[in-house]
Coordinates of C-alpha atoms in Angstrom, one line a residue:
M903 CA -9.1 5.5 -44.1
L904 CA -8.4 2.1 -42.8
N905 CA -4.8 3.1 -42.2
V906 CA -5.9 6.0 -40.2
H907 CA -8.1 3.9 -38.0
A908 CA -5.4 1.3 -37.6
S909 CA -2.9 4.0 -36.6
I910 CA -5.4 5.4 -34.0
S911 CA -6.0 1.9 -32.7
R912 CA -2.3 1.1 -32.3
A913 CA -1.8 4.4 -30.5
S914 CA -4.7 3.7 -28.1
I915 CA -3.4 0.2 -27.4
S916 CA 0.1 1.6 -26.8
K917 CA -1.2 4.1 -24.3
S918 CA -3.3 1.5 -22.5
V919 CA -0.4 -0.9 -22.3
S920 CA 1.9 1.9 -21.1
A921 CA -0.7 2.9 -18.5
A922 CA -0.9 -0.7 -17.2
A923 CA 2.9 -1.0 -17.2
C924 CA 3.1 2.3 -15.3
V925 CA 0.7 1.0 -12.6
I926 CA 2.7 -2.2 -12.2
L927 CA 5.9 -0.3 -12.0
L928 CA 4.6 2.0 -9.2
L929 CA 3.3 -0.9 -7.2
M930 CA 6.6 -2.7 -7.7
V931 CA 8.6 0.3 -6.4
W932 CA 6.3 0.7 -3.4
W933 CA 6.8 -3.0 -2.6
I934 CA 10.6 -2.8 -3.0
Y935 CA 10.9 0.1 -0.7
Q936 CA 8.7 -1.1 2.1
P937 CA 11.4 -3.1 4.0
G938 CA 13.5 0.1 4.2
T939 CA 10.9 2.1 6.2
G940 CA 11.8 0.4 9.5
G941 CA 15.4 1.9 9.5
P942 CA 16.8 4.5 11.8
L943 CA 17.0 8.3 11.7
L944 CA 20.4 9.4 10.5
L945 CA 22.7 12.4 10.6
D946 CA 20.7 15.5 9.7
D947 CA 17.3 13.8 10.5
W948 CA 18.0 14.5 14.2
G949 CA 19.2 18.1 13.8
N950 CA 16.2 19.1 11.7
L951 CA 13.4 17.2 13.3
S952 CA 14.3 16.6 16.9
V953 CA 13.3 20.3 17.6
L954 CA 9.8 18.8 18.0
E955 CA 11.0 17.3 21.3
D956 CA 11.3 20.7 22.9
S957 CA 8.7 22.5 20.8
P958 CA 5.8 20.2 19.7
I959 CA 3.3 21.8 17.3
E960 CA 0.6 23.0 19.7
D961 CA -0.4 26.4 18.4
W962 CA 0.1 28.9 15.6
N963 CA 3.4 30.2 17.1
S964 CA 5.0 26.8 17.4
F965 CA 3.8 26.0 13.9
R966 CA 5.5 29.1 12.5
S967 CA 8.7 28.4 14.5
F968 CA 9.0 24.9 13.0
V969 CA 8.1 25.7 9.4
F970 CA 10.0 29.0 9.1
G971 CA 12.8 28.5 11.8
N972 CA 14.9 25.9 10.1
A973 CA 18.5 26.8 9.4
S974 CA 19.4 24.3 6.7
G975 CA 19.7 27.0 4.0
P976 CA 19.1 30.7 3.3
T977 CA 15.4 30.2 2.7
G978 CA 14.8 27.9 5.7
R979 CA 13.1 25.4 3.2
P980 CA 9.6 26.0 4.7
V981 CA 7.8 23.8 2.1
S982 CA 9.9 20.8 3.1
M983 CA 9.5 21.6 6.8
L984 CA 5.8 21.9 6.4
S985 CA 5.6 18.5 4.6
F986 CA 7.1 16.8 7.7
L987 CA 4.0 17.8 9.7
I988 CA 2.0 15.4 7.4
D989 CA 3.5 12.6 9.5
G990 CA 3.2 14.0 13.0
H991 CA 3.4 17.1 15.2
S992 CA 5.5 15.9 18.1
W993 CA 8.6 13.9 19.0
P994 CA 9.3 11.0 18.5
I995 CA 8.1 11.1 14.9
D996 CA 6.6 8.1 13.3
V997 CA 9.6 7.0 11.2
V998 CA 7.8 4.3 9.2
S999 CA 5.0 6.7 8.2
S1000 CA 7.5 9.4 7.4
K1001 CA 9.5 7.2 5.1
Q1002 CA 6.4 5.9 3.4
T1003 CA 5.6 9.6 2.6
N1004 CA 9.1 9.8 1.0
I1005 CA 8.3 6.8 -1.1
L1006 CA 5.0 8.3 -2.2
I1007 CA 6.8 11.5 -3.3
H1008 CA 9.3 9.3 -5.2
L1009 CA 6.3 7.7 -7.1
L1010 CA 4.9 11.2 -7.8
N1011 CA 8.3 12.1 -9.2
A1012 CA 8.3 9.1 -11.4
L1013 CA 4.9 10.0 -12.9
S1014 CA 6.1 13.6 -13.4
L1015 CA 9.3 12.3 -15.1
L1016 CA 7.2 10.1 -17.4
V1017 CA 5.3 13.1 -18.7
L1018 CA 8.5 15.2 -19.0
A1019 CA 10.2 12.3 -20.9
L1020 CA 7.3 12.3 -23.4
C1021 CA 7.8 16.0 -23.9
V1022 CA 11.6 15.5 -24.4
F1023 CA 11.3 12.6 -26.8
H1024 CA 8.6 14.3 -28.8
R1025 CA 11.0 17.2 -29.4
V1026 CA 13.7 15.0 -30.7
G1027 CA 11.4 13.3 -33.2
V1028 CA 10.4 10.1 -31.5
K1029 CA 6.8 9.1 -32.7
G1030 CA 4.2 6.5 -32.4
P1031 CA 4.3 3.7 -29.8
R1032 CA 8.1 4.2 -29.4
I1033 CA 7.7 7.4 -27.5
W1034 CA 5.7 5.7 -24.8
L1035 CA 8.1 2.8 -24.7
L1036 CA 11.1 5.1 -24.3
A1037 CA 9.5 7.3 -21.7
L1038 CA 8.4 4.3 -19.7
L1039 CA 11.8 2.6 -19.9
S1040 CA 13.6 5.8 -18.9
T1041 CA 11.2 6.4 -16.0
S1042 CA 11.6 2.8 -14.9
Y1043 CA 15.4 3.0 -15.0
W1044 CA 15.3 6.1 -12.8
V1045 CA 12.7 5.1 -10.3
L1046 CA 14.3 1.7 -9.8
H1047 CA 17.9 2.9 -9.6
P1048 CA 19.8 1.9 -6.4
L1049 CA 21.6 5.2 -6.4
N1050 CA 18.3 6.8 -5.3
V1051 CA 17.8 4.6 -2.2
S1052 CA 19.7 7.0 0.0
T1053 CA 17.5 9.9 -1.2
V1054 CA 14.2 8.1 -0.6
L1055 CA 15.1 6.4 2.8
Y1056 CA 17.2 9.2 4.3
L1057 CA 14.2 11.0 5.7
I1058 CA 15.5 14.6 5.6
Q1059 CA 16.2 14.2 1.8
R1060 CA 12.5 14.8 1.3
M1061 CA 13.9 18.3 0.7
T1062 CA 15.6 17.0 -2.4
Q1063 CA 12.6 15.0 -3.5
L1064 CA 10.2 18.0 -3.2
A1065 CA 12.6 20.3 -5.1
T1066 CA 12.7 17.6 -7.8
L1067 CA 8.9 17.2 -7.9
F1068 CA 8.2 21.0 -8.3
T1069 CA 11.1 21.3 -10.8
L1070 CA 9.6 18.5 -13.0
L1071 CA 6.1 20.0 -12.8
G1072 CA 7.5 23.4 -13.7
L1073 CA 9.3 21.9 -16.7
I1074 CA 6.2 20.1 -17.9
C1075 CA 4.3 23.4 -17.8
F1076 CA 7.2 25.0 -19.7
F1077 CA 7.2 22.4 -22.5
V1078 CA 3.5 22.6 -23.0
G1079 CA 3.3 26.4 -22.6
R1080 CA 6.2 26.8 -25.1
S1081 CA 4.3 24.7 -27.7
L1082 CA 1.0 26.5 -27.1
I1083 CA 2.2 30.1 -27.0
V1084 CA 2.6 30.4 -30.8
R1085 CA -1.0 29.3 -31.4
D1086 CA -2.6 30.7 -28.2
V1087 CA -0.7 33.4 -26.3
T1088 CA -3.1 33.4 -23.3
K1089 CA -3.0 29.7 -22.6
G1090 CA 0.7 29.4 -23.4
M1091 CA 1.6 32.4 -21.2
T1092 CA -0.5 31.0 -18.4
L1093 CA 1.4 27.7 -18.4
L1094 CA 4.8 29.5 -18.6
F1095 CA 3.9 31.6 -15.6
L1096 CA 2.8 28.5 -13.7
A1097 CA 6.2 27.0 -14.5
L1098 CA 7.8 29.8 -12.4
F1099 CA 4.9 30.5 -10.0
P1100 CA 4.1 28.4 -8.1
F1101 CA 6.3 25.5 -9.2
G1102 CA 9.6 27.3 -9.5
L1103 CA 9.1 29.2 -6.2
L1104 CA 8.0 25.9 -4.4
A1105 CA 11.1 24.2 -5.7
V1106 CA 13.3 26.9 -4.2
L1107 CA 11.4 26.9 -0.9
S1108 CA 11.9 23.1 -0.8
K1109 CA 15.6 23.3 -1.3
E1110 CA 17.6 26.3 -2.7
N1111 CA 19.1 24.5 -5.7
G1112 CA 15.5 24.6 -7.1
V1113 CA 16.6 27.9 -8.5
L1114 CA 18.5 25.9 -11.2
L1115 CA 15.1 25.4 -12.8
L1116 CA 15.8 28.7 -14.5
A1117 CA 19.1 27.3 -15.9
S1118 CA 17.5 24.1 -17.1
I1119 CA 14.9 26.1 -19.0
V1120 CA 17.8 28.0 -20.7
I1121 CA 19.5 24.7 -21.5
I1122 CA 16.4 23.2 -23.0
E1123 CA 15.8 26.3 -25.1
M1124 CA 19.4 26.2 -26.4
T1125 CA 19.3 22.5 -27.2
L1126 CA 16.0 20.7 -27.6
L1127 CA 14.0 23.8 -28.6
Q1128 CA 16.6 25.7 -30.6
T1129 CA 14.7 25.3 -33.9
M1130 CA 11.2 25.8 -32.4
E1131 CA 9.1 28.7 -33.6
S1132 CA 8.8 31.6 -31.2
N1133 CA 7.0 35.0 -30.8
K1134 CA 7.4 38.3 -29.0
A1135 CA 5.4 37.2 -26.0
Y1136 CA 7.6 34.2 -25.4
K1137 CA 10.8 36.2 -25.9
H1138 CA 9.7 38.7 -23.3
W1139 CA 8.9 35.9 -20.8
L1140 CA 12.2 34.3 -21.4
R1141 CA 14.2 37.5 -21.0
F1142 CA 12.4 38.9 -18.0
G1143 CA 11.1 35.8 -16.3
V1144 CA 14.1 33.5 -16.7
V1145 CA 17.3 35.1 -18.0
L1146 CA 17.1 38.2 -15.8
P1147 CA 16.4 36.4 -12.5
L1148 CA 19.1 33.9 -13.5
C1149 CA 21.6 36.7 -14.0
L1150 CA 20.6 38.3 -10.7
F1151 CA 21.2 34.9 -9.0
V1152 CA 24.6 34.6 -10.6
L1153 CA 25.4 38.2 -9.4
Y1154 CA 24.3 37.2 -5.9
L1155 CA 26.7 34.2 -6.0
A1156 CA 29.5 36.5 -7.2
I1157 CA 28.8 39.0 -4.4
T1158 CA 28.5 36.3 -1.7
F1159 CA 31.5 34.4 -3.0
P1160 CA 34.0 35.8 -0.5
S1161 CA 31.8 35.0 2.5
A1162 CA 30.9 31.6 1.0
I1163 CA 34.5 30.4 0.7
E1164 CA 35.2 31.4 4.4
G1165 CA 33.7 28.0 5.1
Y1166 CA 37.0 26.4 3.9
D1167 CA 38.5 27.7 7.2
F1168 CA 36.6 24.9 8.8
R1169 CA 37.3 22.2 6.2
S1170 CA 40.2 19.8 5.9
F1171 CA 40.5 20.7 2.2
S1172 CA 40.9 23.9 0.2
L1173 CA 38.7 25.3 -2.6
F1174 CA 41.2 24.1 -5.2
E1175 CA 41.3 20.6 -3.6
R1176 CA 37.6 20.4 -3.5
L1177 CA 37.2 21.3 -7.2
L1178 CA 39.8 18.6 -8.2
T1179 CA 38.2 16.0 -5.9
E1180 CA 34.7 16.8 -7.3
S1181 CA 35.9 16.1 -10.8
R1182 CA 36.6 12.5 -9.7
I1183 CA 33.3 12.3 -7.8
L1184 CA 31.3 13.5 -10.8
V1185 CA 32.8 10.9 -13.1
Y1186 CA 32.2 8.3 -10.4
Y1187 CA 28.5 9.4 -10.3
L1188 CA 28.2 9.1 -14.0
A1189 CA 29.7 5.6 -14.0
N1190 CA 27.3 4.5 -11.2
I1191 CA 24.3 5.8 -13.2
F1192 CA 25.1 3.4 -16.1
I1193 CA 26.8 0.6 -14.1
P1194 CA 24.8 0.4 -11.0
Q1195 CA 25.9 -1.6 -8.0
T1196 CA 25.3 -2.0 -4.3
Q1197 CA 28.9 -2.0 -3.0
G1198 CA 29.9 1.4 -1.9
F1199 CA 26.4 2.9 -2.0
G1200 CA 25.3 4.5 1.3
L1201 CA 25.4 7.6 3.4
Y1202 CA 28.9 7.8 4.8
H1203 CA 31.7 8.8 2.4
D1204 CA 33.7 11.1 4.8
D1205 CA 36.7 8.8 4.1
I1206 CA 37.0 9.8 0.4
I1207 CA 40.6 10.6 -0.7
V1208 CA 41.1 14.3 -1.4
S1209 CA 42.8 15.3 -4.7
T1210 CA 45.8 17.4 -3.8
S1211 CA 46.9 18.0 -7.4
L1212 CA 46.0 16.9 -10.9
W1213 CA 48.3 13.9 -10.4
Q1214 CA 47.5 12.9 -6.9
P1215 CA 45.6 10.6 -7.2
L1216 CA 46.3 10.0 -10.9
T1217 CA 42.6 9.5 -11.7
T1218 CA 42.1 13.3 -11.1
V1219 CA 43.7 14.4 -14.4
F1220 CA 41.7 11.8 -16.3
S1221 CA 38.5 12.9 -14.7
V1222 CA 39.2 16.6 -15.5
V1223 CA 39.9 15.7 -19.1
C1224 CA 36.7 13.6 -19.3
I1225 CA 34.5 16.4 -18.0
L1226 CA 36.1 19.0 -20.3
S1227 CA 35.7 16.7 -23.2
L1228 CA 32.0 16.1 -22.4
L1229 CA 31.4 19.9 -22.1
V1230 CA 33.2 20.8 -25.3
S1231 CA 31.3 18.0 -27.2
A1232 CA 28.0 19.3 -25.8
I1233 CA 28.7 22.8 -27.0
N1234 CA 30.1 21.8 -30.4
L1235 CA 27.3 19.2 -31.1
R1236 CA 24.4 21.3 -30.0
A1237 CA 23.0 21.7 -33.5
R1238 CA 23.6 18.2 -34.7
E1239 CA 23.0 16.2 -31.5
P1240 CA 20.7 18.3 -29.3
M1241 CA 19.9 15.3 -27.1
L1242 CA 23.5 14.7 -26.2
S1243 CA 24.1 18.4 -25.6
F1244 CA 21.0 18.6 -23.4
S1245 CA 21.9 15.5 -21.2
V1246 CA 25.5 16.7 -20.6
L1247 CA 24.6 20.3 -19.8
W1248 CA 21.7 19.1 -17.7
F1249 CA 23.8 16.8 -15.5
F1250 CA 26.6 19.3 -14.8
T1251 CA 24.2 22.3 -14.4
W1252 CA 22.3 20.5 -11.7
H1253 CA 25.6 19.7 -9.9
I1254 CA 26.9 23.2 -10.2
L1255 CA 26.0 24.4 -6.7
E1256 CA 26.5 21.3 -4.5
S1257 CA 29.5 19.9 -6.4
S1258 CA 31.5 23.0 -7.2
Y1259 CA 32.9 25.9 -5.1
L1260 CA 30.6 25.8 -2.0
P1261 CA 32.4 24.4 1.0
L1262 CA 30.0 21.5 1.5
E1263 CA 31.0 17.9 2.2
L1264 CA 32.4 16.2 -0.8
Y1265 CA 30.2 13.3 -1.6
F1266 CA 26.5 12.5 -1.2
E1267 CA 24.4 10.3 -3.4
H1268 CA 21.2 12.3 -3.1
R1269 CA 22.9 15.0 -5.2
N1270 CA 22.2 12.8 -8.3
Y1271 CA 18.5 12.5 -7.8
L1272 CA 17.7 15.1 -10.4
P1273 CA 20.9 15.4 -12.4
M1274 CA 20.8 11.7 -13.4
I1275 CA 17.6 12.3 -15.4
G1276 CA 19.5 13.9 -18.3
P1277 CA 22.0 11.0 -18.9
I1278 CA 19.2 8.4 -18.5
L1279 CA 16.9 10.1 -21.1
A1280 CA 19.9 10.4 -23.5
G1281 CA 20.9 6.7 -22.9
A1282 CA 17.4 5.5 -23.8
Y1283 CA 17.3 7.7 -26.9
Y1284 CA 20.7 6.7 -28.3
L1285 CA 19.9 3.0 -27.6
M1286 CA 16.9 3.4 -29.9
R1287 CA 19.1 5.1 -32.5
A1288 CA 21.6 2.3 -32.3
V1289 CA 18.9 -0.3 -32.8
D1290 CA 17.7 1.5 -35.9
L1291 CA 21.2 1.2 -37.4
V1292 CA 21.2 -2.6 -37.4
P1293 CA 19.0 -4.2 -40.1
W1294 CA 18.0 -7.3 -38.0
K1295 CA 14.2 -7.2 -37.8
H1296 CA 14.1 -9.0 -34.4
L1297 CA 16.7 -6.7 -32.8
S1298 CA 14.1 -4.4 -31.3
S1299 CA 12.3 -7.3 -29.6
F1300 CA 15.6 -8.6 -28.3
V1301 CA 16.8 -5.3 -27.0
L1302 CA 13.4 -4.7 -25.3
A1303 CA 13.7 -8.2 -23.6
V1304 CA 17.2 -7.3 -22.4
A1305 CA 16.0 -3.9 -21.1
V1306 CA 13.2 -5.6 -19.1
V1307 CA 15.7 -8.0 -17.6
W1308 CA 18.1 -5.1 -16.8
L1309 CA 15.3 -3.3 -15.1
L1310 CA 14.5 -6.3 -13.0
Y1311 CA 18.1 -6.5 -12.1
L1312 CA 18.0 -2.8 -11.0
G1313 CA 14.9 -3.6 -8.9
S1314 CA 16.8 -6.5 -7.3
L1315 CA 19.7 -4.2 -6.3
T1316 CA 17.4 -1.6 -4.9
S1317 CA 15.5 -4.3 -3.0
Q1318 CA 18.7 -5.5 -1.5
L1319 CA 19.6 -2.0 -0.4
S1320 CA 16.1 -1.3 0.9
R1321 CA 16.2 -4.4 3.1
L1322 CA 19.6 -3.3 4.4
W1323 CA 18.3 0.2 5.2
G1324 CA 15.4 -1.4 7.1
G1325 CA 17.6 -2.8 9.9
T1326 CA 19.7 -0.6 12.2
G1327 CA 22.3 -3.2 13.1
A1328 CA 22.8 -4.6 9.6
L1329 CA 22.9 -1.1 8.1
I1330 CA 25.5 0.3 10.5
S1331 CA 27.6 -2.9 10.3
H1332 CA 27.6 -2.8 6.5
W1333 CA 28.7 0.8 6.4
A1334 CA 31.4 0.2 9.0
E1335 CA 32.8 -2.7 6.9
Q1336 CA 32.6 -0.8 3.7
H1337 CA 34.2 2.3 5.1
P1338 CA 36.9 1.3 7.6
N1339 CA 38.4 4.8 7.6
S1340 CA 35.1 6.7 8.0
I1341 CA 34.8 8.4 11.4
R1342 CA 31.0 8.5 11.1
A1343 CA 30.7 4.8 10.2
Q1344 CA 33.0 3.6 12.9
S1345 CA 31.5 5.9 15.5
D1346 CA 28.0 4.5 14.8
M1347 CA 29.4 1.0 14.9
A1348 CA 31.1 1.7 18.3
V1349 CA 27.8 2.9 19.8
L1350 CA 26.1 -0.2 18.5
L1351 CA 28.7 -2.5 19.9
A1352 CA 28.5 -0.7 23.3
E1353 CA 24.7 -1.3 23.3
I1354 CA 25.1 -5.0 22.9
G1355 CA 27.9 -5.3 25.5
A1356 CA 30.9 -5.3 23.2
A1357 CA 32.3 -1.8 24.1
P1358 CA 36.0 -2.9 24.0
Q1359 CA 35.6 -3.9 20.3
G1360 CA 33.9 -0.5 19.7
L1361 CA 36.8 1.3 21.4
A1362 CA 39.2 -0.6 19.2
R1363 CA 37.4 0.6 16.1
L1364 CA 37.6 4.2 17.2
Q1365 CA 41.3 3.8 18.2
S1366 CA 42.1 2.4 14.8
L1367 CA 41.2 5.8 13.3
S1368 CA 43.8 7.7 15.3
P1369 CA 46.8 7.0 13.0
R1370 CA 44.7 8.4 10.0
Y1371 CA 43.4 11.4 12.0
P1372 CA 46.2 12.1 14.6
E1373 CA 45.4 15.9 14.8
D1374 CA 41.6 15.5 15.0
I1375 CA 40.8 16.7 18.6
S1376 CA 37.1 15.8 18.2
L1377 CA 38.0 12.1 17.5
Q1378 CA 40.4 12.0 20.4
L1379 CA 37.8 13.5 22.7
Q1380 CA 35.3 11.0 21.4
I1381 CA 37.6 8.1 22.3
F1382 CA 38.0 9.5 25.8
N1383 CA 34.3 9.9 26.2
Y1384 CA 33.6 6.5 24.9
S1385 CA 36.1 5.0 27.3
C1386 CA 34.7 7.0 30.2
S1387 CA 31.0 6.2 29.5
N1388 CA 31.8 2.4 29.2
R1389 CA 34.2 2.2 32.1
L1390 CA 37.2 1.4 29.9
E1391 CA 40.8 2.4 30.2
T1392 CA 41.5 5.6 28.4
Q1393 CA 44.2 5.8 25.7
Q1394 CA 44.9 9.5 26.2
S1395 CA 44.3 11.8 29.1
L1396 CA 42.5 15.1 28.6
K1397 CA 45.8 16.9 29.2
Q1398 CA 47.4 15.0 26.3
I1399 CA 44.4 15.8 24.1
A1400 CA 44.7 19.5 25.0
D1401 CA 48.4 19.4 24.1
I1402 CA 47.9 18.0 20.6
E1403 CA 49.9 20.1 18.2
N1404 CA 48.1 21.6 15.1
S1405 CA 44.8 20.2 16.4
E1406 CA 41.8 20.5 14.1
I1407 CA 38.2 19.3 13.7
S1408 CA 37.8 17.1 10.7
L1409 CA 34.1 16.1 10.5
N1410 CA 32.5 15.4 13.8
D1411 CA 30.8 18.3 15.7
I1412 CA 33.1 19.0 18.6
N1413 CA 30.2 20.3 20.6
V1414 CA 28.7 16.8 20.7
Q1415 CA 31.8 15.5 22.4
V1416 CA 32.1 18.6 24.7
R1417 CA 28.5 18.1 25.8
E1418 CA 29.1 14.4 26.6
M1419 CA 32.3 15.2 28.5
I1420 CA 30.6 17.8 30.7
T1421 CA 27.7 15.5 31.4
N1422 CA 30.0 12.7 32.4
L1423 CA 31.9 15.2 34.6
R1424 CA 28.7 16.2 36.4
L1425 CA 27.6 12.6 36.9
R1426 CA 31.1 11.6 38.0
T1427 CA 31.0 8.7 35.5
C1428 CA 34.8 8.5 35.6
A1429 CA 37.9 10.2 37.0
Y1430 CA 38.5 13.7 35.6
P1431 CA 41.5 16.0 36.1
N1432 CA 41.4 19.1 38.2
K1433 CA 39.7 22.3 37.3
L1434 CA 42.7 24.0 35.7
E1435 CA 43.4 21.1 33.3
M1436 CA 39.7 21.0 32.3
L1437 CA 39.7 24.7 31.6
S1438 CA 43.0 24.3 29.7
L1439 CA 41.4 21.7 27.4
M1440 CA 38.4 24.0 26.8
D1441 CA 40.8 26.9 26.0
S1442 CA 42.5 24.6 23.5
I1443 CA 39.2 23.9 21.8
D1444 CA 38.3 27.5 22.0
N1445 CA 41.3 28.4 19.8
L1446 CA 40.1 26.1 17.0
K1447 CA 38.3 27.5 13.9
M1448 CA 34.5 27.2 14.1
N1449 CA 31.6 28.7 12.2
S1450 CA 29.4 31.2 14.1
G1451 CA 26.8 28.6 15.0
E1452 CA 29.4 26.1 16.4
R1453 CA 31.1 28.9 18.2
A1454 CA 27.9 30.1 19.9
N1455 CA 27.1 26.5 21.0
F1456 CA 30.6 26.0 22.3
D1457 CA 30.5 29.2 24.3
I1458 CA 27.2 28.0 25.8
L1459 CA 28.7 24.7 26.8
Y1460 CA 31.8 26.4 28.2
S1461 CA 29.6 28.6 30.3
E1462 CA 27.9 25.5 31.7
L1463 CA 31.3 24.1 32.7
L1464 CA 32.3 27.4 34.3
V1465 CA 29.0 27.4 36.3
H1466 CA 29.8 23.9 37.5
Y1467 CA 33.1 25.3 38.9
E1468 CA 31.1 28.3 40.3
L1469 CA 33.0 30.8 38.0
I1470 CA 29.9 33.0 37.4
D1471 CA 31.7 36.1 35.9
E1472 CA 33.6 33.9 33.4
A1473 CA 30.4 32.0 32.6
L1474 CA 28.5 35.3 31.9
S1475 CA 31.4 36.4 29.7
K1476 CA 31.2 33.2 27.6
L1477 CA 27.5 33.8 27.1
D1478 CA 28.3 37.3 25.9
N1479 CA 30.6 35.7 23.3
A1480 CA 27.7 33.4 22.3
L1481 CA 25.4 36.3 21.8
E1482 CA 28.0 38.1 19.8
A1483 CA 28.4 35.1 17.5
V1484 CA 24.7 34.5 17.1
P1485 CA 22.2 36.9 18.6
S1486 CA 19.6 34.7 20.3
V1487 CA 16.7 35.2 22.6
D1488 CA 17.4 31.9 24.3
V1489 CA 21.0 32.7 25.1
A1490 CA 20.0 36.2 26.4
I1491 CA 17.4 34.6 28.7
R1492 CA 19.9 32.0 29.8
Q1493 CA 22.4 34.7 30.6
S1494 CA 19.9 36.8 32.5
T1495 CA 18.7 33.8 34.5
L1496 CA 22.2 33.0 35.5
A1497 CA 22.8 36.5 36.7
G1498 CA 19.5 36.5 38.6
S1499 CA 20.3 33.1 40.2
V1500 CA 23.2 34.6 42.1
G1501 CA 21.3 37.7 43.1
R1502 CA 22.5 40.1 40.4
F1503 CA 19.1 41.4 39.5
D1504 CA 20.1 44.7 38.0
Q1505 CA 22.5 42.9 35.7
A1506 CA 19.8 40.3 34.9
L1507 CA 17.4 43.1 33.8
K1508 CA 20.1 44.8 31.8
I1509 CA 20.9 41.5 30.0
L1510 CA 17.2 41.1 29.1
E1511 CA 17.5 44.1 26.9
K1512 CA 19.6 42.0 24.6
A1513 CA 16.7 39.5 24.4
Y1514 CA 14.3 42.3 23.4
Q1515 CA 16.9 43.4 20.7
A1516 CA 17.4 39.8 19.4
D1517 CA 13.6 39.4 19.2
K1518 CA 13.3 42.6 17.1
Q1519 CA 16.0 41.2 14.7
R1520 CA 14.1 38.0 14.0
S1521 CA 12.6 37.1 10.6
F1522 CA 9.1 38.6 10.2
L1523 CA 7.9 35.0 9.5
L1524 CA 8.8 33.9 13.0
P1525 CA 6.6 34.6 16.0
S1526 CA 7.6 37.3 18.5
R1527 CA 8.8 36.1 21.9
F1528 CA 8.1 39.5 23.6
E1529 CA 5.6 38.1 26.0
E1530 CA 8.0 35.3 27.1
I1531 CA 10.8 37.9 27.6
D1532 CA 8.5 40.2 29.5
G1533 CA 7.4 37.3 31.7
W1534 CA 11.1 36.8 32.7
R1535 CA 11.5 40.5 33.4
K1536 CA 8.5 40.5 35.7
R1537 CA 9.8 37.4 37.6
I1538 CA 13.2 39.1 38.1
E1539 CA 11.6 42.3 39.3
A1540 CA 9.5 40.3 41.7
L1541 CA 12.6 38.6 43.1
Q1542 CA 14.2 42.0 43.5

């Protein structure tokens, strides 16, 4: 009896200590990340959130347009877009408040991971105070890891954070429901359904790779739960709630594969080269999980070397062998070492969309936010196993002390990065020095130098990229625009840029540079060639490969230039092309307004029919713009 009471007492003390340590950990993480909240908006932050500048949230229709009108992915990610309204409804947004919300979500994810870790370690036989210790150490390692800084402080990656949160909550429901269903079918089935609805659905509507929650359930069932008792109710749920939707998703990927890989027409690498390069990147990700650092961490990795074969660079073949060895080991050791199998399959499964065949950019650290959980849990578990093999009674205390020191070291690295992210100048300068061949890093640095009166140095940075990207017309046009805007001597004329052989667009959006060029032309910021040479440049760009969205935007900009030269018929024709690429109410109204402005009222009314048609084709979640279109129609009829 005394032993029972002593055991209960130790368990209670362990939980209390763990709870206190958890509170301290969360406060520590909040404090570490605070300096980073003062940093700038970056990359996709602008594209996704600056729409509030033109359309602040003032009524139900503007709310629907913002939440359901995002084009980041097939679903529009409405849950993530809705979350941004927590911090403001108009532009400019409160960046500090928005990033603090990201930090809070990171802390919620840590708490969810703690509970999930308890479920995982319980399944592999960890008992007593150790289970709390391992769960807390694993959670601490993840939440303090510097690899997560670019997820937490890159505002738009709240999408990744929310998908992670709902995935973790769904998996917790799965674990508990899976244990309960044998004893209580009603309670167990309720939790299993909650794992999919709402949590699985919310994960998908936060970011599309939340659908991999289904795959992770299958992995857990095949590894950690392979010997667990089951019943008919659970088997039906697994078959029809998880396996069937997962098979349908795989079928969807197979059907859409041809259209998906069309994106490689606009990339500087092929599908084969991407797969080879991703093998190196995945091994690099794994190395950074266990050997964290601050050098090289950041947002800009557009300068990464592409693997052109297994031997070029040579690390490619070693990376492929490493990945294949891990996968084969995970399958072969599934019965004997379920934790190893779980961690390997978890990591690669959660990378299977963003780090495989889809023509996305090659490297982003936020892709590890959820995948790294598997290797971290396995690392903690096998560290405990290793300690048990050594018969030194003080080894556990020694290892725990080392682990605490290691966690403090992790916190110091994350703190360094957080302070760096908190200052625009320091952050951009650091990335520019770390990535001398990155177009994005050097472009940002050039803008920064221009702002402080050092434009010549900024131009030198941009020009230094020309030998590496000699055929990138976007870079050459950027150099011209930068020279023009800052009254510097241009390296190449627009005619020379138009005559570049085998020209291509590497990374930068060509439309950003075209827009700046047209703006400078209108403002007469610098000398421009005659009309024929300008149109020749635009025709050269027009011949480049672009996706439909870029093509539509380019045609709109081309129409603006043609209007500047009073070539109305040609401008209307370009807007026709834009409408063909992406049917849009805005483009149809723009085209109708242009026709009406030169007295072609019949044509303007006819064009408005395209606006009505585009409005009918909108998603049912988006508000109708019928009244706006009808208002334009009445104004044109009045002018008639």
